[in-house]
Short mmCIF file of C-alpha atoms in Angstrom, two decimals:
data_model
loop_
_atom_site.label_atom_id
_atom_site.label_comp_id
_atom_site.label_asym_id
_atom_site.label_seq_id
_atom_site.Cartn_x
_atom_site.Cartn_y
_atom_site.Cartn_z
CA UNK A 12 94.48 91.94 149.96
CA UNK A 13 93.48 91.75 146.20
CA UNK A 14 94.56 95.78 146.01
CA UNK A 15 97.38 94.84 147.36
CA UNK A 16 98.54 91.79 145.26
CA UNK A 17 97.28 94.25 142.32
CA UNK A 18 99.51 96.86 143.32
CA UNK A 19 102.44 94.15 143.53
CA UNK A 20 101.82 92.65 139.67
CA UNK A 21 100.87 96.39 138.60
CA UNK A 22 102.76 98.11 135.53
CA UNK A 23 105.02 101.33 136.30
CA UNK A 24 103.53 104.59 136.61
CA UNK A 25 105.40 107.56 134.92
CA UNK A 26 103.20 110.73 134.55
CA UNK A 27 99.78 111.65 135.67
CA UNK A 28 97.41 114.05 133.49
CA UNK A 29 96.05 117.06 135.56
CA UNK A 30 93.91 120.00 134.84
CA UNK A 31 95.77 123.44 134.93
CA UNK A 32 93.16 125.20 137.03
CA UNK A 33 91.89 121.92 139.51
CA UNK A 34 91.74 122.27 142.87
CA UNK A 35 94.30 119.46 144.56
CA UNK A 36 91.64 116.51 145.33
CA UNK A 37 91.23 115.75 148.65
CA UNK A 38 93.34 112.73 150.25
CA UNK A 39 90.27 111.09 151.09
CA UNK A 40 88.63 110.99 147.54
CA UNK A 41 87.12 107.37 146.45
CA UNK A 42 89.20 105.31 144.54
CA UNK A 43 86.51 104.61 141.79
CA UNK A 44 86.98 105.75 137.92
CA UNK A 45 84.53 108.11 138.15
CA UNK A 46 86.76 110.11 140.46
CA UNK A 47 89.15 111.22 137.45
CA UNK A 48 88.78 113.77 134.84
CA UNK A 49 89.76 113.72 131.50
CA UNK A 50 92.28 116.84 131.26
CA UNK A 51 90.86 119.43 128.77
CA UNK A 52 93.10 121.92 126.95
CA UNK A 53 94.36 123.66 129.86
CA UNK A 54 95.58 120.40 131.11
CA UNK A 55 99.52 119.72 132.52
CA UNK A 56 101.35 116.50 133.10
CA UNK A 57 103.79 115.67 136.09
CA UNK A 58 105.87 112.57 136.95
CA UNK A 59 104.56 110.24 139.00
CA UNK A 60 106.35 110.84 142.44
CA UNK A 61 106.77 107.64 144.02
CA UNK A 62 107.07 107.15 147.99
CA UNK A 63 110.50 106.16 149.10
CA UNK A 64 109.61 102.43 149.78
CA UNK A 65 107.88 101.84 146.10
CA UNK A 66 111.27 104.28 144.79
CA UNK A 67 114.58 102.62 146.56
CA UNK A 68 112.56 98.96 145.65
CA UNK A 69 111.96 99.94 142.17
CA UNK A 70 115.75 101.23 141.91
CA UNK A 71 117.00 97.39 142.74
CA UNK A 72 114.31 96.24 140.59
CA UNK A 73 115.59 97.80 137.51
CA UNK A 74 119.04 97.62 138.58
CA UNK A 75 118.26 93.50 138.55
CA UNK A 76 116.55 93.89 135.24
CA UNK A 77 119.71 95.71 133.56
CA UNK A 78 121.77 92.77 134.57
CA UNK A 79 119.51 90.44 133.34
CA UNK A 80 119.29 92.07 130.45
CA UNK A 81 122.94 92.08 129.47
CA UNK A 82 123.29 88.61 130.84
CA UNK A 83 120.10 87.50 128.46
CA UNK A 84 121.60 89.03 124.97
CA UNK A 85 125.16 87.36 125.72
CA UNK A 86 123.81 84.51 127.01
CA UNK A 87 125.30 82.45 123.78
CA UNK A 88 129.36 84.01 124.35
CA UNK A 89 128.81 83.23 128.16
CA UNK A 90 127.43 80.14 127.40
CA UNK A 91 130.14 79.12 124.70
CA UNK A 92 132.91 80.61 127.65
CA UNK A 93 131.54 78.73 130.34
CA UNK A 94 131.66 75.46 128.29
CA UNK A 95 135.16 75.83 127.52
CA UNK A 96 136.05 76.64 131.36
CA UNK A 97 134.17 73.33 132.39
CA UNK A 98 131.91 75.32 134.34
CA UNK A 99 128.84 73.66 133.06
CA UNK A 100 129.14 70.67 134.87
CA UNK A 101 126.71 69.43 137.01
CA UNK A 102 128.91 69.81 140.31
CA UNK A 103 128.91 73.47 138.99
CA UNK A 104 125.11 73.64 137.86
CA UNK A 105 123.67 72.73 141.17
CA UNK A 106 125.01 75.03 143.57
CA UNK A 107 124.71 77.89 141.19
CA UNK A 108 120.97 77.14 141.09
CA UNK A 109 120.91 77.10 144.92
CA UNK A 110 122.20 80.70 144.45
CA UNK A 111 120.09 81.88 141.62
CA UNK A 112 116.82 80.51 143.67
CA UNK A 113 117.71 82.52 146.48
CA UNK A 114 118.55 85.33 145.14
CA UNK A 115 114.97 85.31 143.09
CA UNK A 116 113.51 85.05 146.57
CA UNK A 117 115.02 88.16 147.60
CA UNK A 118 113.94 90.10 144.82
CA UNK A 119 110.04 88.71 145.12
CA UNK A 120 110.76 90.25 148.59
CA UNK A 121 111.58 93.72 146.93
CA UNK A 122 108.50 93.48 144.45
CA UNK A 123 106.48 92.61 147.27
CA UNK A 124 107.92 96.08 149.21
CA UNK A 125 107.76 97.95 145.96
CA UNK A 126 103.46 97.03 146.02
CA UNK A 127 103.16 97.93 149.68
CA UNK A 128 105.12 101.43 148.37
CA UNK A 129 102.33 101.37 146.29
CA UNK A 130 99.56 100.43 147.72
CA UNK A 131 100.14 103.43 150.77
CA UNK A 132 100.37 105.69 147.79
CA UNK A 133 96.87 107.03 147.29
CA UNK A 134 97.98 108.01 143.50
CA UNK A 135 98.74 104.77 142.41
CA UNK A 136 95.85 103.02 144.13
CA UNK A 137 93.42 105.52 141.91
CA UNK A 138 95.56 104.59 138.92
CA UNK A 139 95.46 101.08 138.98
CA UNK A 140 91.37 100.68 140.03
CA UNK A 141 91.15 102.65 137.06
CA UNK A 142 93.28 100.22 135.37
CA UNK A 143 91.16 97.30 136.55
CA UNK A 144 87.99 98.70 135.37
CA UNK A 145 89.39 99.32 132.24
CA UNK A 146 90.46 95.81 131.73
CA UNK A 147 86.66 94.41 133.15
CA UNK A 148 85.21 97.29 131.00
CA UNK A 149 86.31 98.84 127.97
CA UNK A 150 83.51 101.94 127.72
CA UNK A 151 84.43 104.58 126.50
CA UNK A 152 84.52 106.61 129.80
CA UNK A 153 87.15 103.94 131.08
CA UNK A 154 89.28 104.28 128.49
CA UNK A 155 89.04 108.30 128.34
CA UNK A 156 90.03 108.01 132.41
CA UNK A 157 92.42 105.74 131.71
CA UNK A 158 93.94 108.30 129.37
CA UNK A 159 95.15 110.69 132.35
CA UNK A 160 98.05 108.02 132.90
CA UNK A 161 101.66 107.39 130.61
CA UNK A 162 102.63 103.74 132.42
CA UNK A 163 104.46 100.84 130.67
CA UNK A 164 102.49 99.96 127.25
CA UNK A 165 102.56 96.00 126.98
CA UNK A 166 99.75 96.64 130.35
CA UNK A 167 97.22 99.14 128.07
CA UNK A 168 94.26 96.88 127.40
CA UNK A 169 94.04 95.33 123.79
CA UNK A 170 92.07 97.37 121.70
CA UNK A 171 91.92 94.82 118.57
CA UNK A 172 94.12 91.90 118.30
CA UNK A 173 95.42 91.14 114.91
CA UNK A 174 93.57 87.57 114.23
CA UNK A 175 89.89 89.44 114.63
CA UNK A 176 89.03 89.41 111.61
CA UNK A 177 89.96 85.96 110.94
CA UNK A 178 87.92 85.42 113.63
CA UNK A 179 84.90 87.15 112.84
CA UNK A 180 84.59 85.64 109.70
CA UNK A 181 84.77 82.41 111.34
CA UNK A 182 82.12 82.74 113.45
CA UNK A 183 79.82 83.60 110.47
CA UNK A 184 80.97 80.03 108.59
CA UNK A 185 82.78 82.39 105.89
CA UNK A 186 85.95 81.92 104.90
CA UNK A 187 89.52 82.14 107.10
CA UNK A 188 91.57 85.15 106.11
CA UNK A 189 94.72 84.26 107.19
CA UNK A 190 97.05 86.37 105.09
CA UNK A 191 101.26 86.45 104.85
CA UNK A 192 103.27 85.04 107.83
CA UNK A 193 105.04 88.38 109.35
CA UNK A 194 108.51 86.57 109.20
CA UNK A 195 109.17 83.33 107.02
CA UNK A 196 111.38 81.08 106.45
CA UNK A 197 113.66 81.18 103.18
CA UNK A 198 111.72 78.24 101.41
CA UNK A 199 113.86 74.50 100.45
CA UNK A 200 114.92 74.71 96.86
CA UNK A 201 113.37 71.72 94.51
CA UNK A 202 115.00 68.64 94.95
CA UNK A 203 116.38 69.34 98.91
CA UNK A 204 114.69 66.57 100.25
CA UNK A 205 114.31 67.12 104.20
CA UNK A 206 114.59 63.52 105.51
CA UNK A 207 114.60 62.74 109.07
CA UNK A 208 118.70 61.67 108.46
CA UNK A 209 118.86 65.70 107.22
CA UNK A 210 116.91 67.03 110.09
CA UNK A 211 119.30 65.46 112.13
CA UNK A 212 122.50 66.65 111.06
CA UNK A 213 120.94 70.28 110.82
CA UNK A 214 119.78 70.22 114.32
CA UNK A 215 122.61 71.80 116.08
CA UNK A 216 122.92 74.31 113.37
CA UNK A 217 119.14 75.06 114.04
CA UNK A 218 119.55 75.23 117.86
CA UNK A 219 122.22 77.72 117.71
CA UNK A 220 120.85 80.15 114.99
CA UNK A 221 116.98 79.63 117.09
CA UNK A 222 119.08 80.93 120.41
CA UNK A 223 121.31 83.37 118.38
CA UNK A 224 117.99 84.72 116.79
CA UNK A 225 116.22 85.19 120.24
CA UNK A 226 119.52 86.57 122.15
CA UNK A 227 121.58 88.80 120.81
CA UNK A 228 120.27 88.77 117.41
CA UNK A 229 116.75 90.22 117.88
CA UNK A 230 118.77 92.66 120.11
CA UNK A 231 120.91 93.56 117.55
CA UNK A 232 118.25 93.69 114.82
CA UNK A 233 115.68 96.01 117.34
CA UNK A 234 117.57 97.73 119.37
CA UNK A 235 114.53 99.77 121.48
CA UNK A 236 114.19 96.52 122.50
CA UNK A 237 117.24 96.27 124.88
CA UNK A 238 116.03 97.55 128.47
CA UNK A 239 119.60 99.89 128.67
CA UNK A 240 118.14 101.99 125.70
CA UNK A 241 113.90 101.99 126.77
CA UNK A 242 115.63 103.31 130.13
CA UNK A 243 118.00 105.92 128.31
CA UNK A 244 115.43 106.73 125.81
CA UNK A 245 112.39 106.88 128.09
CA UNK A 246 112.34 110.61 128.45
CA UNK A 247 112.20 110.64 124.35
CA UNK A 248 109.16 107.69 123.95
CA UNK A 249 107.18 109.52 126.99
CA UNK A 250 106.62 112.48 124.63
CA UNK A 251 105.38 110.36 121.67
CA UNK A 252 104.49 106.93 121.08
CA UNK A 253 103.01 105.67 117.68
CA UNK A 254 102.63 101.91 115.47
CA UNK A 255 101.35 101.61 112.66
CA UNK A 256 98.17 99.23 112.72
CA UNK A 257 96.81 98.38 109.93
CA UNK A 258 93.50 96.11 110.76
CA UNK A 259 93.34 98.66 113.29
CA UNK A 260 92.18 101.51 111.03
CA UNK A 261 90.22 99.44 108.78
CA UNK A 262 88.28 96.84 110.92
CA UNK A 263 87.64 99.29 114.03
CA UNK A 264 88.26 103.18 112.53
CA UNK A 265 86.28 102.17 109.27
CA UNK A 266 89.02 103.39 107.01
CA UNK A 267 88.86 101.70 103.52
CA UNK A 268 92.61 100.74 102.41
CA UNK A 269 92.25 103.09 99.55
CA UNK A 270 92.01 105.88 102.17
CA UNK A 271 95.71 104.85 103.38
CA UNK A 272 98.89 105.95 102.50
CA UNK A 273 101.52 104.02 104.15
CA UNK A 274 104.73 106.20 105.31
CA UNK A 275 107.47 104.10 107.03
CA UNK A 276 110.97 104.42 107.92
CA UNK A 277 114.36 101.93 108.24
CA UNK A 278 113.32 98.95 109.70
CA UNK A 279 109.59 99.66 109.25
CA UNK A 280 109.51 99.37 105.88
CA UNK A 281 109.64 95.61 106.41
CA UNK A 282 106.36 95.82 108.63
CA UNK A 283 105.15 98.41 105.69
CA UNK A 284 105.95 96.19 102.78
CA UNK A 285 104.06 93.37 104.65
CA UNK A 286 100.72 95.62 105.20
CA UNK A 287 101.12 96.31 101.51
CA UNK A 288 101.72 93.02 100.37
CA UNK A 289 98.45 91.95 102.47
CA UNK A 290 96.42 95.03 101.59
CA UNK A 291 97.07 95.58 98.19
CA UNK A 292 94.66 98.12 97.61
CA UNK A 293 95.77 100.48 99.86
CA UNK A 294 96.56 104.25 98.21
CA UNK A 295 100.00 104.55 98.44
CA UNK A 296 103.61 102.88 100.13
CA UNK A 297 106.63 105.32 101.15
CA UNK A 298 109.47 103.95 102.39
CA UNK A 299 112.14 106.51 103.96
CA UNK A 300 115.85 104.82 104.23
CA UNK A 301 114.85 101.23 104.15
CA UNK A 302 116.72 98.03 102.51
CA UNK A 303 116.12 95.71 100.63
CA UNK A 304 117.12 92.23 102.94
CA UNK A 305 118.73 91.96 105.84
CA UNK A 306 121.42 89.40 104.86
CA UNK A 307 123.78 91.65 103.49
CA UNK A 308 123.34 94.16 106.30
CA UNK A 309 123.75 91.07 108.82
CA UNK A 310 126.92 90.22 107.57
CA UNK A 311 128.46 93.79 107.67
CA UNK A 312 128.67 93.68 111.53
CA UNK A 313 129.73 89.90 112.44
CA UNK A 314 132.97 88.33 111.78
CA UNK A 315 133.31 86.94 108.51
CA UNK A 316 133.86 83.21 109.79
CA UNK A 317 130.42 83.13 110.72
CA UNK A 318 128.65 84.04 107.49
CA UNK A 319 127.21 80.56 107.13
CA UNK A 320 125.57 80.95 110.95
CA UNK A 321 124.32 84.63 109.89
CA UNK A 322 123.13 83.96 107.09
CA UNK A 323 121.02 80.63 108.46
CA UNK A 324 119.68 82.31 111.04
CA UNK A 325 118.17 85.69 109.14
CA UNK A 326 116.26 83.15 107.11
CA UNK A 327 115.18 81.15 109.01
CA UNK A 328 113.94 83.72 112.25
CA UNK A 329 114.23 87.19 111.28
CA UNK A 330 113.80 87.15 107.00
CA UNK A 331 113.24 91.02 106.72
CA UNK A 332 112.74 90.36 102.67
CA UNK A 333 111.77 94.17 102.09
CA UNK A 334 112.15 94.10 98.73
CA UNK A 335 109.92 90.27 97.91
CA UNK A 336 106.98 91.79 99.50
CA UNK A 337 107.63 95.15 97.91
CA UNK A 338 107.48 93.24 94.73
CA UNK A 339 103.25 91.78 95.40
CA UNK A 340 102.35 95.56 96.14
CA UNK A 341 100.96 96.67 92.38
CA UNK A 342 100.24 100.56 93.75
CA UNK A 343 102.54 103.70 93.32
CA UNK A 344 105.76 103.18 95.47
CA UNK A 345 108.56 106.32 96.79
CA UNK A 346 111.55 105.21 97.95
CA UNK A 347 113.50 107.84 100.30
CA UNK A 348 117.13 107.61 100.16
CA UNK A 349 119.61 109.01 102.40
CA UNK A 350 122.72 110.07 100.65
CA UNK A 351 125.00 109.80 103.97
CA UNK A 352 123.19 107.02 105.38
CA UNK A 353 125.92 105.11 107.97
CA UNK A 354 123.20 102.10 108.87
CA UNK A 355 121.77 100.50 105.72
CA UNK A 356 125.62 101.15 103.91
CA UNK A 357 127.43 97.99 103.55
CA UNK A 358 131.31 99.71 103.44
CA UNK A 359 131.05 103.45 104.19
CA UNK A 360 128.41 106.17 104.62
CA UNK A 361 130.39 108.22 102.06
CA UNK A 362 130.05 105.16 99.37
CA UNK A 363 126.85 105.57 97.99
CA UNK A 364 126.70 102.67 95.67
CA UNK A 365 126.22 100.81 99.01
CA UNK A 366 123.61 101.75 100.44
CA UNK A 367 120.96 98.82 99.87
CA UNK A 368 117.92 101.47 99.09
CA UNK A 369 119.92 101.30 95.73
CA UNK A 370 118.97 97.75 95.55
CA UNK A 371 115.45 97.79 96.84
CA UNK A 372 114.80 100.06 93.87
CA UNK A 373 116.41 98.05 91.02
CA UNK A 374 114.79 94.85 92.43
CA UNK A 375 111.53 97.10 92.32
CA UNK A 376 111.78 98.55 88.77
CA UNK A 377 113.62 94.87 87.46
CA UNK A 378 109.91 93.63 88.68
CA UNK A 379 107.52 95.80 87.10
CA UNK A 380 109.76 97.10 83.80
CA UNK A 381 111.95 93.53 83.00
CA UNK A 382 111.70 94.90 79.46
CA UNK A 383 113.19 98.48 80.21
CA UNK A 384 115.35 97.10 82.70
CA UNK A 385 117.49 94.63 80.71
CA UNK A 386 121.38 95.51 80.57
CA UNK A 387 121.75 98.74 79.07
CA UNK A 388 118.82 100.31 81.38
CA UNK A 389 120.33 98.61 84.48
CA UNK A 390 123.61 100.58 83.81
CA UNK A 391 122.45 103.57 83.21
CA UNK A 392 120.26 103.35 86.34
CA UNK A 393 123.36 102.24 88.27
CA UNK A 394 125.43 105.43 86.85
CA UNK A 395 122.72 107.98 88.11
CA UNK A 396 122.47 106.03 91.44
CA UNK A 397 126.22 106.35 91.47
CA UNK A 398 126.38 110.42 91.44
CA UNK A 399 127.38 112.09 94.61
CA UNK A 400 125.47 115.25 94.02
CA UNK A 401 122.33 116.62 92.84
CA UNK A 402 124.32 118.70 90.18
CA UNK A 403 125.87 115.18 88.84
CA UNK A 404 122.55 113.31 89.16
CA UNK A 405 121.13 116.23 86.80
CA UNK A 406 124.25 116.23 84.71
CA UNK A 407 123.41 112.50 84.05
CA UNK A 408 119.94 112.85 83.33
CA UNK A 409 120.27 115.47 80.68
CA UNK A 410 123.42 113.70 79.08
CA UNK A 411 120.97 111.01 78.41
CA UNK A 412 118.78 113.52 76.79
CA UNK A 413 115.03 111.94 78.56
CA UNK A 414 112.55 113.16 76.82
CA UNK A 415 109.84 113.13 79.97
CA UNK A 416 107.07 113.70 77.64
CA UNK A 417 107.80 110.68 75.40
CA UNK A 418 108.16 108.19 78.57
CA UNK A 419 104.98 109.79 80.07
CA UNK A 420 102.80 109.04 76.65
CA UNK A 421 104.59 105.15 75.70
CA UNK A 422 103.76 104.33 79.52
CA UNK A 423 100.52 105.47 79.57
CA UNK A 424 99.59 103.86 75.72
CA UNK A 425 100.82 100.54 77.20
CA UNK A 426 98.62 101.14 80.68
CA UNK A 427 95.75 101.80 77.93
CA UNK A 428 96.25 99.01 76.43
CA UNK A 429 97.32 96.33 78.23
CA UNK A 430 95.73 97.72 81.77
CA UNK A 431 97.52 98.63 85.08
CA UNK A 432 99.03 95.28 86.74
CA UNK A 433 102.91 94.80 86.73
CA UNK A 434 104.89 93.20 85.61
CA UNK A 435 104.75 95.48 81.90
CA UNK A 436 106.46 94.30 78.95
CA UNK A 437 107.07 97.59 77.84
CA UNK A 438 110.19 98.29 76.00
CA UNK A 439 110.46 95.17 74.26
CA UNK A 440 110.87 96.60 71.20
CA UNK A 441 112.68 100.08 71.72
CA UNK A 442 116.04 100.46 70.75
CA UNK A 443 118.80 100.94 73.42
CA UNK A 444 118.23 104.47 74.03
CA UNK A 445 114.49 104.53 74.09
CA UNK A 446 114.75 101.79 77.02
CA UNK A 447 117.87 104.04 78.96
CA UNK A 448 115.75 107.20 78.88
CA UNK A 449 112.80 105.36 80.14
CA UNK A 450 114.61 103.56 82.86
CA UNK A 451 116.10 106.91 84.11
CA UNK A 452 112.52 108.57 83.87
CA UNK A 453 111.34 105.90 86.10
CA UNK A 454 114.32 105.46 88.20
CA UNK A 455 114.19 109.87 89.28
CA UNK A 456 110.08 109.04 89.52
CA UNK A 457 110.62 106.25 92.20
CA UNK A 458 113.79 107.46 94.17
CA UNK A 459 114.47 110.49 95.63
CA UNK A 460 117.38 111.79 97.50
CA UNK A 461 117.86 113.46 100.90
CA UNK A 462 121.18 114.57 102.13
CA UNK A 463 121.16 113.45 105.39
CA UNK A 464 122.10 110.39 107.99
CA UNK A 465 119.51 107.94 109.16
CA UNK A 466 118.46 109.42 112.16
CA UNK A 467 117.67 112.86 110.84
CA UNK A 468 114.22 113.69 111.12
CA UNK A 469 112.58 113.81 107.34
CA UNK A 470 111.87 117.76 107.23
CA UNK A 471 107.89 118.69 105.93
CA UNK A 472 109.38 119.77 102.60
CA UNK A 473 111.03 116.67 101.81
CA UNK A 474 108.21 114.72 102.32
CA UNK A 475 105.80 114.37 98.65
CA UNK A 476 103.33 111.72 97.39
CA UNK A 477 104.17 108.98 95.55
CA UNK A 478 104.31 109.17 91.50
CA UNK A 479 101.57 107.55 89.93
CA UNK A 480 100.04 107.49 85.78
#
């Protein structure tokens, strides 16, 4: 019965790991972990082929779970129509709840089919005692058996949770290391007092951006994580799937954060700037077309009469602020930009002076080089941004005359002198020119341009180490 019930709450199998050369193992082979082999280099994968019970269940399954998810991320419009039809009464209510309980009875009748599918399937039954023993015992030889199956990740057991170290120092009466919130909330200005007569009057407001935010904003913000696209995509993750952890490699691996160079691309670079914010001695940051914030991107796709809700919400439950933690990272930084970028654009792909890696690098190089960057090195910066070829970016750049020589030896005197931490004060004293040649020096050193769209997969050749004294 417990095999059973296990089979019932168990995770979807997609492919099972073989060796090339093994015998087919007999049907009555034990279903312990020691039964499986890890495939060597000869090894082949296959799709899990389920029985027809576990298969026509698991078709209305994830039929079920499409509808739910459309009906989850529109949940606010249907919510908003059914208000104004008068359908959320409570005459209405009830006897759509008398519906909605029976008709999650009949689908606990399908899982429960789907795990008998399962459970007469001698396949899975190996799989998930495997999975079990895993879970009781993470050895080595568990986890390398446990390696001959691709099924749903969120059931993998937890290799290292994020708050271990935290934890770990606890435990030996040292200090907490808590670190940066992930996502946080735009902070009040001085002087907004937030009394409980304020609180008030901003609680609808809050409400509806916290169920916009969790709806059809997080959907909209992370697409992969709409079930439509994991189920179109799935052939695509099955053949690679890879996060970046970051207390991962240096708490369990033993890597030392000057050992890691941090590559990330579009909506990563949020997750990046974060692990560089929190690790600022790590080697290096690369960012590959990323932004800056989200609010401006936000408010390129909704209607304009709801900037005050879009904006309110970002802040306060999905504050992507790129280019603030960017800013606490003191190591060398590359910034990949995509010259026919169509996501992070605010207008058109073709208008290049929107694109927001533009602004992730001015906020960047206003941070570290206020001096340099002060109005006549903020438009010339803005000009070479501006050029729609490499043959006009060059044409700028020499019109300008830099002298790369001269902006390599003033920035490392000042480095000498004053040491490595930004922000510099260098330029203070040059004259307009000396400050537009050394903002374009540093502007070509930070940025560099790939003609491309988003999507396109950053070729070998384009990809270089960031620029560094």
């Amino acid at each position: 019965m417990a095999k059973l019930l296990s089979c019932v709450l168990g995770p979807r199998l997609y492919k099972i790991y073989r060796e090339r050369d093994s015998e087919r193992a007999p049907s009555g082979v034990p279903e312990t972990p020691t039964s499986v082999t890890t495939p060597p280099s000869s090894s082949w994968d296959t799709y899990y082929q389920p029985r027809a019970l576990e298969k026509h269940a698991d078709s209305i399954l994830a039929l079920a779970s499409v509808f739910w998810s459309i009906s989850y991320y529109s949940s606010p419009f249907a919510a908003f129509y059914l208000y104004r039809k008068g359908y959320l009464s409570l005459s209405k209510v009830v006897p759509f709840s008398h519906y909605a309980g029976t008709l999650l009875l009949l689908l606990a009748g399908v899982a429960c089919l789907r795990g008998i599918g399962r459970w007469t399937n001698p396949q899975y039954r190996q799989f998930i005692t495997i999975l079990e023993a895993t879970h009781r015992n993470q050895s080595a030889e568990n986890k390398r058996q446990l390696a001959n199956y691709n099924f749903d990740f969120k059931s993998w057991p937890v290799d290292f949770h994020w708050e271990e170290p935290s934890s770990r120092k606890e435990s030996r009466g040292g200090p907490s290391r808590q670190g940066v919130a992930l996502l946080r909330s735009e902070p009040l200005h001085r002087g907004t007092a937030d009394t409980l007569l304020n609180q008030v009057k901003k609680l609808p407001c809050q409400i509806t951006s916290y169920l916009v935010a969790h709806t059809l904003g997080r959907r909209m913000l992370y697409p992969g994580s709409v079930y439509l696209l994991q189920k179109a995509l799935m052939p695509v993750l099955l053949q690679g799937q890879a996060r970046l952890v970051e207390e991962f490699a240096i708490h369990r691996l033993g890597f030392q954060p000057q050992d890691i160079i941090i590559y990330a691309w579009s909506i990563g670079g949020f997750t990046a700037t974060w692990a560089a914010m929190s690790y600022p001695d790590i080697s290096a940051v690369i960012l590959d077309a990323s932004f800056d914030d989200l609010v401006p991107l936000a408010l390129k796709v909704m209607p304009d009469s709801w900037r005050g809700l879009v904006t309110r919400t970002v802040r306060q439950h999905l504050n992507l602020n790129n280019a603030e933690q960017l800013c606490r990272y003191q190591g060398p930084v590359l910034l990949i930009r995509r010259t026919k970028d169509e996501i992070i654009t605010t207008t058109v792909p073709e208008d290049i002076m929107s694109n927001r890696g533009n602004d992730l690098l001015l906020k960047l190089l206003q941070y570290r080089y206020p001096r340099v960057m002060a109005e006549e090195g903020l438009r010339v910066v803005r000009q070479w941004l501006e050029a729609s070829s490499q043959l006009e970016e060059a044409s700028i750049y020499s019109r300008w005359e830099v002298e790369e020589d001269w902006c390599l030896s003033v920035l490392r005197s000042y480095q000498a002198e004053h040491g490595p931490d930004f922000p510099w004060s260098v330029g203070e004293d040059m004259d307009a020119d000396g400050r537009q040649q050394l903002a374009l020096f540093l502007a070509q050193k930070y940025l560099h341009n790939f003609e491309a769209t988003h999507c396109t997969p950053l070729p070998a050749q384009n990809f270089q180490m960031p620029w560094h004294l």
